[in-house]
PDB file of C-alpha atoms in Angstrom:
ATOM      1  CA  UNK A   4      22.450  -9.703  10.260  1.00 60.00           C
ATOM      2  CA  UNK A   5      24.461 -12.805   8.697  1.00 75.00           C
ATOM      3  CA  UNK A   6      25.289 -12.709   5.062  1.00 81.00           C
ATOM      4  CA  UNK A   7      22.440 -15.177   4.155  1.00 80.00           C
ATOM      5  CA  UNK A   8      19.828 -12.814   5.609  1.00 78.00           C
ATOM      6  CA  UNK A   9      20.990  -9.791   3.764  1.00 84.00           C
ATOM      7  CA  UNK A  10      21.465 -11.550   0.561  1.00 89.00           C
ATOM      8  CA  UNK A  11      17.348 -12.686   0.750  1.00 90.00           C
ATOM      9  CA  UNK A  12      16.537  -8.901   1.849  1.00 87.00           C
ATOM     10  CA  UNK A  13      18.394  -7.580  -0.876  1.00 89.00           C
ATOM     11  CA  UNK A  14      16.461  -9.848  -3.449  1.00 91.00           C
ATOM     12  CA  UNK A  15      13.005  -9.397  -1.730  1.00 91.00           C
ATOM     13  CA  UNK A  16      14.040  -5.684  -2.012  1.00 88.00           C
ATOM     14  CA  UNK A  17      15.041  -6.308  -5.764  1.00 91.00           C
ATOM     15  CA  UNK A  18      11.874  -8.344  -6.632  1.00 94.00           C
ATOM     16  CA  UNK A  19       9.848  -5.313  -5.540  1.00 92.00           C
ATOM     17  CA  UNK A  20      10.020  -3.918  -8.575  1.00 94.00           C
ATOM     18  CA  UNK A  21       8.911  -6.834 -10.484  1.00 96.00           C
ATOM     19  CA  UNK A  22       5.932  -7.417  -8.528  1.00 97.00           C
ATOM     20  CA  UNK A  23       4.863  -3.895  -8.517  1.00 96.00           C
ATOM     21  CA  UNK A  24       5.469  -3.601 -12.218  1.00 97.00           C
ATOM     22  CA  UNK A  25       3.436  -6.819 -12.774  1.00 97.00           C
ATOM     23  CA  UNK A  26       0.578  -6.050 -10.341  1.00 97.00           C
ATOM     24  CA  UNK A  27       0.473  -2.397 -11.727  1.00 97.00           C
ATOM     25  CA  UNK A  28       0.819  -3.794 -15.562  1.00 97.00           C
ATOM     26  CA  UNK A  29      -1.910  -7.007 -15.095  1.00 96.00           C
ATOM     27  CA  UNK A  30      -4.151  -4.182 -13.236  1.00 97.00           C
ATOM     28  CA  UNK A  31      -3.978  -1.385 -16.280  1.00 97.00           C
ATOM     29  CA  UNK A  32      -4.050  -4.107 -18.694  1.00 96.00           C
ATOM     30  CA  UNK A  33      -7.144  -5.370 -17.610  1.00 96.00           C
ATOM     31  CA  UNK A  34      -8.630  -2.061 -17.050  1.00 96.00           C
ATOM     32  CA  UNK A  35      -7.596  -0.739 -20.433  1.00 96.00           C
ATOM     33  CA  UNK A  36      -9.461  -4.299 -21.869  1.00 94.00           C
ATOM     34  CA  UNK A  37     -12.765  -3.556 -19.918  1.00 93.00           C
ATOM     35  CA  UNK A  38     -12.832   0.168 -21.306  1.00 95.00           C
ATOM     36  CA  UNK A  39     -12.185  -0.794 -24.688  1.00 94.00           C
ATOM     37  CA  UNK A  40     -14.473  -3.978 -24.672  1.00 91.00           C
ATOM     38  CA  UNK A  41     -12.680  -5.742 -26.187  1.00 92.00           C
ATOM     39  CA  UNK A  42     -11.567  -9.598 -25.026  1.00 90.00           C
ATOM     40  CA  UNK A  43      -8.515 -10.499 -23.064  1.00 88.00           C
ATOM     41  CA  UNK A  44      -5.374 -10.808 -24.582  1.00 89.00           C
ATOM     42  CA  UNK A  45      -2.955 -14.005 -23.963  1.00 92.00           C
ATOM     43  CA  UNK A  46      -0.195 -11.502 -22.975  1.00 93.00           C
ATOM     44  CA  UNK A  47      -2.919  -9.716 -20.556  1.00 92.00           C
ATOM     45  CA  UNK A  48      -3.697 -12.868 -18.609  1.00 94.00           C
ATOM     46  CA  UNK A  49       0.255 -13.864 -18.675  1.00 96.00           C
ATOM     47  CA  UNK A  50       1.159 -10.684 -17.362  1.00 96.00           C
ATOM     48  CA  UNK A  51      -1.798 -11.668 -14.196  1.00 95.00           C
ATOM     49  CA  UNK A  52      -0.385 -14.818 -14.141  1.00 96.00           C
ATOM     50  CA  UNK A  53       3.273 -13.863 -13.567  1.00 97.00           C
ATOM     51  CA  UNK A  54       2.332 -11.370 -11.291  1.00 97.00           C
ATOM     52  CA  UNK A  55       0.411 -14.360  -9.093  1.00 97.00           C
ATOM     53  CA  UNK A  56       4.006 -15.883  -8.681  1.00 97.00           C
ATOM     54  CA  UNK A  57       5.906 -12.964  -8.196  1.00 97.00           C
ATOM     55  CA  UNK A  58       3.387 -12.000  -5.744  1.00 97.00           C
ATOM     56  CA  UNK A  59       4.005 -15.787  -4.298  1.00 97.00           C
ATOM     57  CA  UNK A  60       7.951 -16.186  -4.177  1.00 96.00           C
ATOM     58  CA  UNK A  61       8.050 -12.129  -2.378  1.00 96.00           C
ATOM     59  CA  UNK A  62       5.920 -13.456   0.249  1.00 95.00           C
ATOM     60  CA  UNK A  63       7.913 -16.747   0.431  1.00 95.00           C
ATOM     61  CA  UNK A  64      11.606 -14.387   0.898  1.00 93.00           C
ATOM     62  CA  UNK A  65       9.037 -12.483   3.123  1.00 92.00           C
ATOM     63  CA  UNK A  66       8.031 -14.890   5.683  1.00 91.00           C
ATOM     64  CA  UNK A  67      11.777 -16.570   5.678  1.00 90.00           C
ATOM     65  CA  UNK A  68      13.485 -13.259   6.561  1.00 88.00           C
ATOM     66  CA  UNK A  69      10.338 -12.592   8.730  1.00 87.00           C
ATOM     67  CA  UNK A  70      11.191 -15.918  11.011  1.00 85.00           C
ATOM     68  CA  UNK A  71      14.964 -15.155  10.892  1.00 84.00           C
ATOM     69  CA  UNK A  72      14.690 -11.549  12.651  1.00 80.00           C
ATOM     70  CA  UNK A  73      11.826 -11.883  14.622  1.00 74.00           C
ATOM     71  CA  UNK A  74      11.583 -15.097  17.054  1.00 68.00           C
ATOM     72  CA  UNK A  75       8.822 -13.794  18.899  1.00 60.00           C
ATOM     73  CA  UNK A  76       5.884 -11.815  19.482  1.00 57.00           C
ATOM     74  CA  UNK A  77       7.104  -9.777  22.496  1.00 62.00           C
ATOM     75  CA  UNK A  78       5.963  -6.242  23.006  1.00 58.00           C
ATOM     76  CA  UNK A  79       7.964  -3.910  20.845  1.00 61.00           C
ATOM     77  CA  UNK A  80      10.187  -0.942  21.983  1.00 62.00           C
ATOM     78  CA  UNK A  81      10.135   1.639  19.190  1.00 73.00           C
ATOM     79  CA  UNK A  82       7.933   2.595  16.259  1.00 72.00           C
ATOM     80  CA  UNK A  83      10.584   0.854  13.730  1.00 73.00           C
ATOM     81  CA  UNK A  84       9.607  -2.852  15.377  1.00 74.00           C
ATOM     82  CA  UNK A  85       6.177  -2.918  15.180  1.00 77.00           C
ATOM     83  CA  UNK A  86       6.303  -1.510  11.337  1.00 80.00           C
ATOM     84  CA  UNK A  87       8.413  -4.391  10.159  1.00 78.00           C
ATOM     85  CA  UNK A  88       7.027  -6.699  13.023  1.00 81.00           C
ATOM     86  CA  UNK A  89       3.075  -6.370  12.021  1.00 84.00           C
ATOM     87  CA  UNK A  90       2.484  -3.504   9.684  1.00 87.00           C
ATOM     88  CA  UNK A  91       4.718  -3.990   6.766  1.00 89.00           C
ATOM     89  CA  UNK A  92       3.776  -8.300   6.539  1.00 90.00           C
ATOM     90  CA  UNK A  93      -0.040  -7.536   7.401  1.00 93.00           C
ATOM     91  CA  UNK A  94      -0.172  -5.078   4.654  1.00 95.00           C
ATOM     92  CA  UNK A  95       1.389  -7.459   2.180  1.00 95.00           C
ATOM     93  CA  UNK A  96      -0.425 -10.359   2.945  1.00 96.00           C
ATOM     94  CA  UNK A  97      -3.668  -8.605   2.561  1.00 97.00           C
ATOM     95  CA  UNK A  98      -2.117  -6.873  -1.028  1.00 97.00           C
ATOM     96  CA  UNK A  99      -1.312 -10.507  -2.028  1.00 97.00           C
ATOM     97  CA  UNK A 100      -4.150 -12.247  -0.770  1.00 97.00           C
ATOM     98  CA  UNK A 101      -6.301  -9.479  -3.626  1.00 97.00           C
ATOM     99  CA  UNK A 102      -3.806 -10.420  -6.453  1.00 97.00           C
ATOM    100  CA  UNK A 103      -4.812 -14.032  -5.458  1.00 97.00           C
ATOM    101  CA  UNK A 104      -8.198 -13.207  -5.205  1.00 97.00           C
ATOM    102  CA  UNK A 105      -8.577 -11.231  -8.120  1.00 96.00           C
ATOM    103  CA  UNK A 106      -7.199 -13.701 -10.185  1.00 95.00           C
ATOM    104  CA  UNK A 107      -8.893 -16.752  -9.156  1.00 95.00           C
ATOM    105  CA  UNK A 108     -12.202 -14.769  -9.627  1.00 94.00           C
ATOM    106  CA  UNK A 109     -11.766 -13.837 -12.451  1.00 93.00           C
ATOM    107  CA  UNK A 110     -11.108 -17.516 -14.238  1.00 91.00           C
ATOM    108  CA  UNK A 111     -14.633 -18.299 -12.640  1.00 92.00           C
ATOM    109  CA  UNK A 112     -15.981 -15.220 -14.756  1.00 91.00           C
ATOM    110  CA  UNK A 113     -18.265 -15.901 -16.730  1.00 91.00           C
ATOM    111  CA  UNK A 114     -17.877 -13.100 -19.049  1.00 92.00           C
ATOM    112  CA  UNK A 115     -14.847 -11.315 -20.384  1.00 91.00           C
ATOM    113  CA  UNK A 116     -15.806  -7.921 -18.991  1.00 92.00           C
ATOM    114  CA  UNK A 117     -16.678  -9.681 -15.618  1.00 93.00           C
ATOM    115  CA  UNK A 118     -13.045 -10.970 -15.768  1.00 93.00           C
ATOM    116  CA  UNK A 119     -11.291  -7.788 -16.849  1.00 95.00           C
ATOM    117  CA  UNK A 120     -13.130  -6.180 -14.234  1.00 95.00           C
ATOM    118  CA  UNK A 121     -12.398  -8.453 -11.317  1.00 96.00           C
ATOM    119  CA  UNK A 122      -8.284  -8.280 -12.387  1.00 96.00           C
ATOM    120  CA  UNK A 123      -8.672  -4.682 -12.532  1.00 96.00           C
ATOM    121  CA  UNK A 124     -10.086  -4.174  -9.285  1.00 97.00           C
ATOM    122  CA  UNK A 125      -8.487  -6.281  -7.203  1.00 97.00           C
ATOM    123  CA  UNK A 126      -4.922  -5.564  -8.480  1.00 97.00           C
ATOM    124  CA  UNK A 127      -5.232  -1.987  -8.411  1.00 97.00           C
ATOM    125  CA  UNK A 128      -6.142  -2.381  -4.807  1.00 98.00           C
ATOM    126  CA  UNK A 129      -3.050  -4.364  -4.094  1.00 97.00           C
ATOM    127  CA  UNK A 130      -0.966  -2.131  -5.507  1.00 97.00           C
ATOM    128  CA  UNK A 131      -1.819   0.659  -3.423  1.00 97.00           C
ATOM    129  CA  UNK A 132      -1.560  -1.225  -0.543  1.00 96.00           C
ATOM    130  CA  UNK A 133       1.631  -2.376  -1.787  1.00 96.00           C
ATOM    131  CA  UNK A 134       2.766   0.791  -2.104  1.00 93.00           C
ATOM    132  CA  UNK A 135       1.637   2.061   1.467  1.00 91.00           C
ATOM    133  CA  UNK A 136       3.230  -0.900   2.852  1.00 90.00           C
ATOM    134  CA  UNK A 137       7.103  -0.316   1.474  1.00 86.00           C
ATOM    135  CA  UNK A 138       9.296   1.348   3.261  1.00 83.00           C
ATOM    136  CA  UNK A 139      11.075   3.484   0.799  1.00 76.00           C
ATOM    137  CA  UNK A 140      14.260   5.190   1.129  1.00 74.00           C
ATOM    138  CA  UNK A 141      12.203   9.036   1.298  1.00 74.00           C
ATOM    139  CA  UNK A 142      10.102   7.634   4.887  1.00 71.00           C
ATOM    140  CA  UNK A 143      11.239   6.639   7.572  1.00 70.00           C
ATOM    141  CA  UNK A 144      11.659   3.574   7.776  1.00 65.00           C
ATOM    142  CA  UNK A 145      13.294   2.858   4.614  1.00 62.00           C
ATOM    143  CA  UNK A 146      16.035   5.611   4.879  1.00 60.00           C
ATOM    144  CA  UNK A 147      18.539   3.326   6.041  1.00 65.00           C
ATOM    145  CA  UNK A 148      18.030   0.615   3.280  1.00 66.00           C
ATOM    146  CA  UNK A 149      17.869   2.478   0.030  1.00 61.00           C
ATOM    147  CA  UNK A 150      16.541   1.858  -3.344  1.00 61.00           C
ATOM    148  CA  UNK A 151      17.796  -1.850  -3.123  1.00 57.00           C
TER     149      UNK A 151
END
């Protein structure tokens, strides 16, 4: 791998743990607001916000390093290939496509529990798929890349 690939995999591996810390934090947030009853906070929806285009710029380093290992869709030899070839980017385009979701819905919310609800929901979900869909250092397929 040339130096300009492994510089954007090692800050789409760094800016994992922004958007997980965003999703997870907009997703609590909004669950701790809808449980309380009370209204949503401006840090609440910044925090949903940010996470939006954290979510965004991964996926962008995603899809660049994406096109610069894999030129094809050929049949794949091991296990290893078709995680990183389908699994890992399906997974995270779903995950993102809920943050997306979740947050456009929930401006068209009428209500502020109909909001908090619809951030909650739908970022929770993404994070858990987010979190299935990383190969970290203790499975398999992320023993050989570490933490970062």
């Amino acid at each position: 791998m040339n130096s300009t690939a492994s510089l954007l995999v090692f800050f789409h591996s760094l800016l994992r743990y922004g958007v997980l810390l965003f999703v997870a934090g907009g997703g609590l947030l909004a669950l701790r607001g809808l449980v309380l009853r009370r209204p949503i906070l401006v840090y609440e929806r910044l925090v949903a916000i940010i996470a939006v285009v954290l979510c965004h710029v991964q996926l962008l380093f995603g899809i660049i390093i994406y096109i610069m290992r894999f030129k094809s869709f050929d049949a794949m030899a091991s296990v290893h290939a078709r995680f990183w070839k389908y699994e890992h980017i399906t997974m995270m385009l779903i995950a993102i496509a809920l943050v997306t979701l979740g947050r456009s819905l929930s401006r068209r919310a009428r209500t502020e529990p109909g909001k908090q609800l619809r951030v909650a929901v739908f970022y929770l979900l993404a994070l858990v798929i987010m979190l299935m869909a990383i190969p970290w250092p203790i499975t398999e397929f992320g023993s050989q890349y570490g933490w970062m």
